[in-house]
PDB file of C-alpha atoms and ligand atoms in Angstrom:
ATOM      1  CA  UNK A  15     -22.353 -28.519 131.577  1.00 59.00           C
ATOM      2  CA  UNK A  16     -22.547 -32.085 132.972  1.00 70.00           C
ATOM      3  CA  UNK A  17     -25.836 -31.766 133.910  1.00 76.00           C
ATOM      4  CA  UNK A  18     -26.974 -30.623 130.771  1.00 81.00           C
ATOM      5  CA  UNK A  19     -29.957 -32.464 129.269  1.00 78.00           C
ATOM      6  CA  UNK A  20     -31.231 -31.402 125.762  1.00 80.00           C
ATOM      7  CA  UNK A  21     -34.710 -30.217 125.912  1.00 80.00           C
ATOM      8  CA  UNK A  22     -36.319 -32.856 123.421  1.00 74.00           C
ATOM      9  CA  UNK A  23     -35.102 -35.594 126.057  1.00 76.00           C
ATOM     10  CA  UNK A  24     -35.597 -33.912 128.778  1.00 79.00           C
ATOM     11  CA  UNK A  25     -39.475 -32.975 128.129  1.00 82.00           C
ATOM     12  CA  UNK A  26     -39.775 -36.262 126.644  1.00 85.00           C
ATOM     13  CA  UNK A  27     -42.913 -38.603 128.727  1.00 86.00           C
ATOM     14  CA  UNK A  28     -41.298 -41.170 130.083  1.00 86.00           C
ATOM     15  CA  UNK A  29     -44.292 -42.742 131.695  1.00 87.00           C
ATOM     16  CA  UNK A  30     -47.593 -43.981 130.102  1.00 87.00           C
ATOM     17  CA  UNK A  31     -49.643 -41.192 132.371  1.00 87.00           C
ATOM     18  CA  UNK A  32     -47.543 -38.252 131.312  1.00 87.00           C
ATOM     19  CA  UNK A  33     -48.524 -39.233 127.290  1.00 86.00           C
ATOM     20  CA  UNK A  34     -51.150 -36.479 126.791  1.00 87.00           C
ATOM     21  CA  UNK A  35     -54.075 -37.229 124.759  1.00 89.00           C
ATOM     22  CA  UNK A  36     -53.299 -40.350 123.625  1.00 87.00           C
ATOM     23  CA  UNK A  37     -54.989 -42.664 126.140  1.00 89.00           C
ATOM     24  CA  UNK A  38     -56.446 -45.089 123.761  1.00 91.00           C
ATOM     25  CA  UNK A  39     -53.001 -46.146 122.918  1.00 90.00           C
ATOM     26  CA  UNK A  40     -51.387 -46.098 125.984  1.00 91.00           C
ATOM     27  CA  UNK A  41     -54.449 -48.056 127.555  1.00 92.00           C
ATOM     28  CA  UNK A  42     -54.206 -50.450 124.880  1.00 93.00           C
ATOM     29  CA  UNK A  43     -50.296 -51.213 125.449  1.00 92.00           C
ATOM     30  CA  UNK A  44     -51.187 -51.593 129.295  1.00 92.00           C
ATOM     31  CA  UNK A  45     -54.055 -53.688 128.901  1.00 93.00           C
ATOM     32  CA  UNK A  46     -51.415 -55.796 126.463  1.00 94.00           C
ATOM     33  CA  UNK A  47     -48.460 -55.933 129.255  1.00 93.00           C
ATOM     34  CA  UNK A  48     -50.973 -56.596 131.880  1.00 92.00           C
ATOM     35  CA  UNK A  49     -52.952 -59.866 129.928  1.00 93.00           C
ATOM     36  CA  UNK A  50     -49.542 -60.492 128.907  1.00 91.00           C
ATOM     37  CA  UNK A  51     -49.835 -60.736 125.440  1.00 93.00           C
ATOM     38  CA  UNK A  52     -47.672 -59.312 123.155  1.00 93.00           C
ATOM     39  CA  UNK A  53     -47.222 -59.311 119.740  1.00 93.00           C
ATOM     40  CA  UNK A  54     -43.942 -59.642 117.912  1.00 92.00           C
ATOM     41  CA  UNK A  55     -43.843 -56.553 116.735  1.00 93.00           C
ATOM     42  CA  UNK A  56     -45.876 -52.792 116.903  1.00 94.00           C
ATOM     43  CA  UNK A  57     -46.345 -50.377 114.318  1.00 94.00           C
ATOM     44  CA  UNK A  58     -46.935 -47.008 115.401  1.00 93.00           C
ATOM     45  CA  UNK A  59     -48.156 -44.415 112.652  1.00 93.00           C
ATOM     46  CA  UNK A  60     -49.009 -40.949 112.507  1.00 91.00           C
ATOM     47  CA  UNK A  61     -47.883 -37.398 111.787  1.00 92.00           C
ATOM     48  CA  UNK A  62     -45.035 -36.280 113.112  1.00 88.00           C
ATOM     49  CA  UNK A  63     -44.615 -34.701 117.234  1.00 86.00           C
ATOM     50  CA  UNK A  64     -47.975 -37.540 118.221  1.00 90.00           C
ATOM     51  CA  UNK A  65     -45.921 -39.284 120.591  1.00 89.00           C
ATOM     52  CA  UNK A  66     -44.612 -42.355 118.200  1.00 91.00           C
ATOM     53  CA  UNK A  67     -41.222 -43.165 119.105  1.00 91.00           C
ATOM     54  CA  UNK A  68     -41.962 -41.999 122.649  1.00 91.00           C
ATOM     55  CA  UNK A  69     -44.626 -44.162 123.181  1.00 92.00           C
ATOM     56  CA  UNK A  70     -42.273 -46.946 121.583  1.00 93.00           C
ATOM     57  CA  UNK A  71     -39.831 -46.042 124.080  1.00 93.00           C
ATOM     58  CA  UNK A  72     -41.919 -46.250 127.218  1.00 93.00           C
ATOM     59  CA  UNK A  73     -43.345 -49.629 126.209  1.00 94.00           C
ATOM     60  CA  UNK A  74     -39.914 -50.814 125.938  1.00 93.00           C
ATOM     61  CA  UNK A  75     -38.397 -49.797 129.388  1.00 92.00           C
ATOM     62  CA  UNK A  76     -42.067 -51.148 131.218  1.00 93.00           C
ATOM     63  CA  UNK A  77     -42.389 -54.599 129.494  1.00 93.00           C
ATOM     64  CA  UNK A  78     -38.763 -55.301 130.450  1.00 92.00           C
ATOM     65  CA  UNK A  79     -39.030 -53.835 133.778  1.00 91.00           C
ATOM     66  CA  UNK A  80     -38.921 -56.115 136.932  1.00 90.00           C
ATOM     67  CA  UNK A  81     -40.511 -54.412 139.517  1.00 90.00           C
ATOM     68  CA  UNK A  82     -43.943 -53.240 137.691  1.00 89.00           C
ATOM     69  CA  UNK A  83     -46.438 -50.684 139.255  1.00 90.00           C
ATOM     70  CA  UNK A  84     -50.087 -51.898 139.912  1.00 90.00           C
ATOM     71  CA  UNK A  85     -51.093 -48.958 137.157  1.00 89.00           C
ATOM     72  CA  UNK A  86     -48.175 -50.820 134.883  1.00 91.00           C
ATOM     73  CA  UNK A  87     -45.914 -48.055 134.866  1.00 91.00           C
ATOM     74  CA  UNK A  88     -41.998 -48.580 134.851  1.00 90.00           C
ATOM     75  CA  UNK A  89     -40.257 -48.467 138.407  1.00 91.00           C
ATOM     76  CA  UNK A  90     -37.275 -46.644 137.247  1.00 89.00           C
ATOM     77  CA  UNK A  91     -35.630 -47.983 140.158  1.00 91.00           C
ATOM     78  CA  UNK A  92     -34.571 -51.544 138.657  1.00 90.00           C
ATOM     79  CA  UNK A  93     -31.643 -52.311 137.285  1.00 90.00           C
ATOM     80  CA  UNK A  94     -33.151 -52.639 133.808  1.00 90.00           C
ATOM     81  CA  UNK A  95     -35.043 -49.419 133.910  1.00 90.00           C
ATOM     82  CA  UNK A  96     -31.585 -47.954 135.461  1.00 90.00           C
ATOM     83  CA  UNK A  97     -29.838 -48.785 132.135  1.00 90.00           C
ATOM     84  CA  UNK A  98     -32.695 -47.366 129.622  1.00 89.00           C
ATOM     85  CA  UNK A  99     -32.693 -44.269 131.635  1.00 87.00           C
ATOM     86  CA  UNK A 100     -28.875 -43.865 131.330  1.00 87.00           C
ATOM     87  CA  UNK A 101     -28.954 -44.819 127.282  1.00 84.00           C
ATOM     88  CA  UNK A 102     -26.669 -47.839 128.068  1.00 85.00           C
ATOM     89  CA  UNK A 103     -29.422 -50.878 127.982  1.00 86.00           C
ATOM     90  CA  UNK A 104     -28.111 -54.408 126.018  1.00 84.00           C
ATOM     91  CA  UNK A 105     -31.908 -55.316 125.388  1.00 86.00           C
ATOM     92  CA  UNK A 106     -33.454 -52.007 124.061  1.00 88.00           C
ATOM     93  CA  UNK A 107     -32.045 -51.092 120.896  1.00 88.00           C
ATOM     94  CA  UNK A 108     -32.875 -47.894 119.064  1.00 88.00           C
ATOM     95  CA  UNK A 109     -32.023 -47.609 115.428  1.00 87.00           C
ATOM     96  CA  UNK A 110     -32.647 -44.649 112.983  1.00 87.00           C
ATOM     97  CA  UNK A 111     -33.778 -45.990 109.775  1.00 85.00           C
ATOM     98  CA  UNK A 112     -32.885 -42.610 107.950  1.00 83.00           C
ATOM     99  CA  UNK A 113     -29.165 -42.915 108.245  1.00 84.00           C
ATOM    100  CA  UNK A 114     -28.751 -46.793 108.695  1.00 82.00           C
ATOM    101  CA  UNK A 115     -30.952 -48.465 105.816  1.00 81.00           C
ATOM    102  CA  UNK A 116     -28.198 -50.075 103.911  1.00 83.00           C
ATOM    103  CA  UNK A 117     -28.239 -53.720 103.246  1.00 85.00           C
ATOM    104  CA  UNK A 118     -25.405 -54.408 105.233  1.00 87.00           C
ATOM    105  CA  UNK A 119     -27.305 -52.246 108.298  1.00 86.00           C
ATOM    106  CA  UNK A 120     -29.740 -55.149 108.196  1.00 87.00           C
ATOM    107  CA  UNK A 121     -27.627 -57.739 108.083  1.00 89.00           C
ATOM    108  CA  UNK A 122     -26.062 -56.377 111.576  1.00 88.00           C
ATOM    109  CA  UNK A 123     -29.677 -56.150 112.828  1.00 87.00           C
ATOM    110  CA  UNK A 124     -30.269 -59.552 112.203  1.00 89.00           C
ATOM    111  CA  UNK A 125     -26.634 -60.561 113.610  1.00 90.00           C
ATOM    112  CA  UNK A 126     -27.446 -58.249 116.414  1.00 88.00           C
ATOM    113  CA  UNK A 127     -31.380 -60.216 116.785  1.00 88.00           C
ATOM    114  CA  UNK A 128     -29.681 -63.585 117.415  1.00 89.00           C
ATOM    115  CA  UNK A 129     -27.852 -62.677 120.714  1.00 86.00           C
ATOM    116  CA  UNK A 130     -30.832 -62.758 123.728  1.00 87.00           C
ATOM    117  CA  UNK A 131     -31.680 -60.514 126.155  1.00 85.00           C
ATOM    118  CA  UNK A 132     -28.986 -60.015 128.907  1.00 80.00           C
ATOM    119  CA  UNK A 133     -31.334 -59.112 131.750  1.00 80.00           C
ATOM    120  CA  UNK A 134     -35.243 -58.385 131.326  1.00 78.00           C
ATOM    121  CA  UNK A 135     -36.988 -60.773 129.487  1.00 87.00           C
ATOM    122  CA  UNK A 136     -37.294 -59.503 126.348  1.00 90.00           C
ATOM    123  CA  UNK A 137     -35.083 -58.114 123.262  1.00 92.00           C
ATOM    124  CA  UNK A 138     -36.481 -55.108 121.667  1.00 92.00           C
ATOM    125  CA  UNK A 139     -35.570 -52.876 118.718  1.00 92.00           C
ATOM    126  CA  UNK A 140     -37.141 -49.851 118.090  1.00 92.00           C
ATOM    127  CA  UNK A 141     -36.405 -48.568 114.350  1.00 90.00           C
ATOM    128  CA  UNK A 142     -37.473 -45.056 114.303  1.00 90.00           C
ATOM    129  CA  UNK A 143     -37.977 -43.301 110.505  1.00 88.00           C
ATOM    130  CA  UNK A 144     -38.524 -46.646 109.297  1.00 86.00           C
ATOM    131  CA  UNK A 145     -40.255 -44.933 105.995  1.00 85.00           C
ATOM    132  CA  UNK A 146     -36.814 -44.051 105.047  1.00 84.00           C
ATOM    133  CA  UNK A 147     -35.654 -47.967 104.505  1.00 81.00           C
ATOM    134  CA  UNK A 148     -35.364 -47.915 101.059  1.00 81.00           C
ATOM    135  CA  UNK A 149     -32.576 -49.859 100.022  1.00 80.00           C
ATOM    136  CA  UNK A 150     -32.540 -51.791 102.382  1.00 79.00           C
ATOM    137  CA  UNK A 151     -36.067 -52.960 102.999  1.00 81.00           C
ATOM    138  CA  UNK A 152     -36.247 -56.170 101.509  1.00 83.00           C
ATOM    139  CA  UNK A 153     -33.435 -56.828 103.285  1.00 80.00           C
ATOM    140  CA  UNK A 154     -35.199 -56.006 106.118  1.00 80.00           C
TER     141      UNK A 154
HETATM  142 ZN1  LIG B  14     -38.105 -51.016 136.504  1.00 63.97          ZN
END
């Protein structure tokens, strides 16, 4: 049983290449980690089962990974990647929108933005279902 892995996370991509048909998005987030330039903040829309959140994820785990491939892929061999992969990283933050859209939710978030990254170079929230912030979005 300890070995168990749920099949949504265990089929999940967890590289940019395995992402099926949605190169011009993944090429796009390379091309932005390779030139270096990111933006604040990415808003990834679609129907639901396209790749979103997993695409969110990815792009987490490689722009704070320290050992980058030439095809800027994660190493999963770093000790950053080594804590996204085991659910326990201080920089990438995943919050569900659907069950945490209070006002007071936000107010941790933006307690929670303050603190800087521990390791990595950047801080990174990813707030999945984020059409369900109702009460709280101007908050937000
Ligand atoms: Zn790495």
């Amino acid at each position: 049983m300890e070995n168990f892995i749920v099949s949504a996370r265990k089929y999940r991509p967890d590289t940019f290449q395995t992402v099926v048909a949605q190169a011009s998005i993944t090429n796009t987030l390379k091309n932005a980690i390779k030139s270096s330039q990111l933006a604040h903040a990415y808003l990834f829309c679609g129907p639901r089962g396209v790749g979103k959140t997993t695409c969110a994820r990815i792009f987490a785990q490689t722009i704070n990974c320290t050992n980058l491939s030439p095809e800027i892929e994660a190493c999963n061999q770093c000790d950053s990647c080594k804590a996204f992969n085991t659910s326990r990283s201080f920089n990438i933050h995943e919050l569900d929108a659907a069950s945490n859209n209070s006002v007071d939710d936000i107010r941790n978030l933006t307690d929670q933005v303050r603190i800087p990254p521990q390791m990595g170079k950047y801080s990174v929230y990813i707030i999945d279902e984020v059409h369900a912030f109702i009460s709280g979005f101007n908050a937000f």
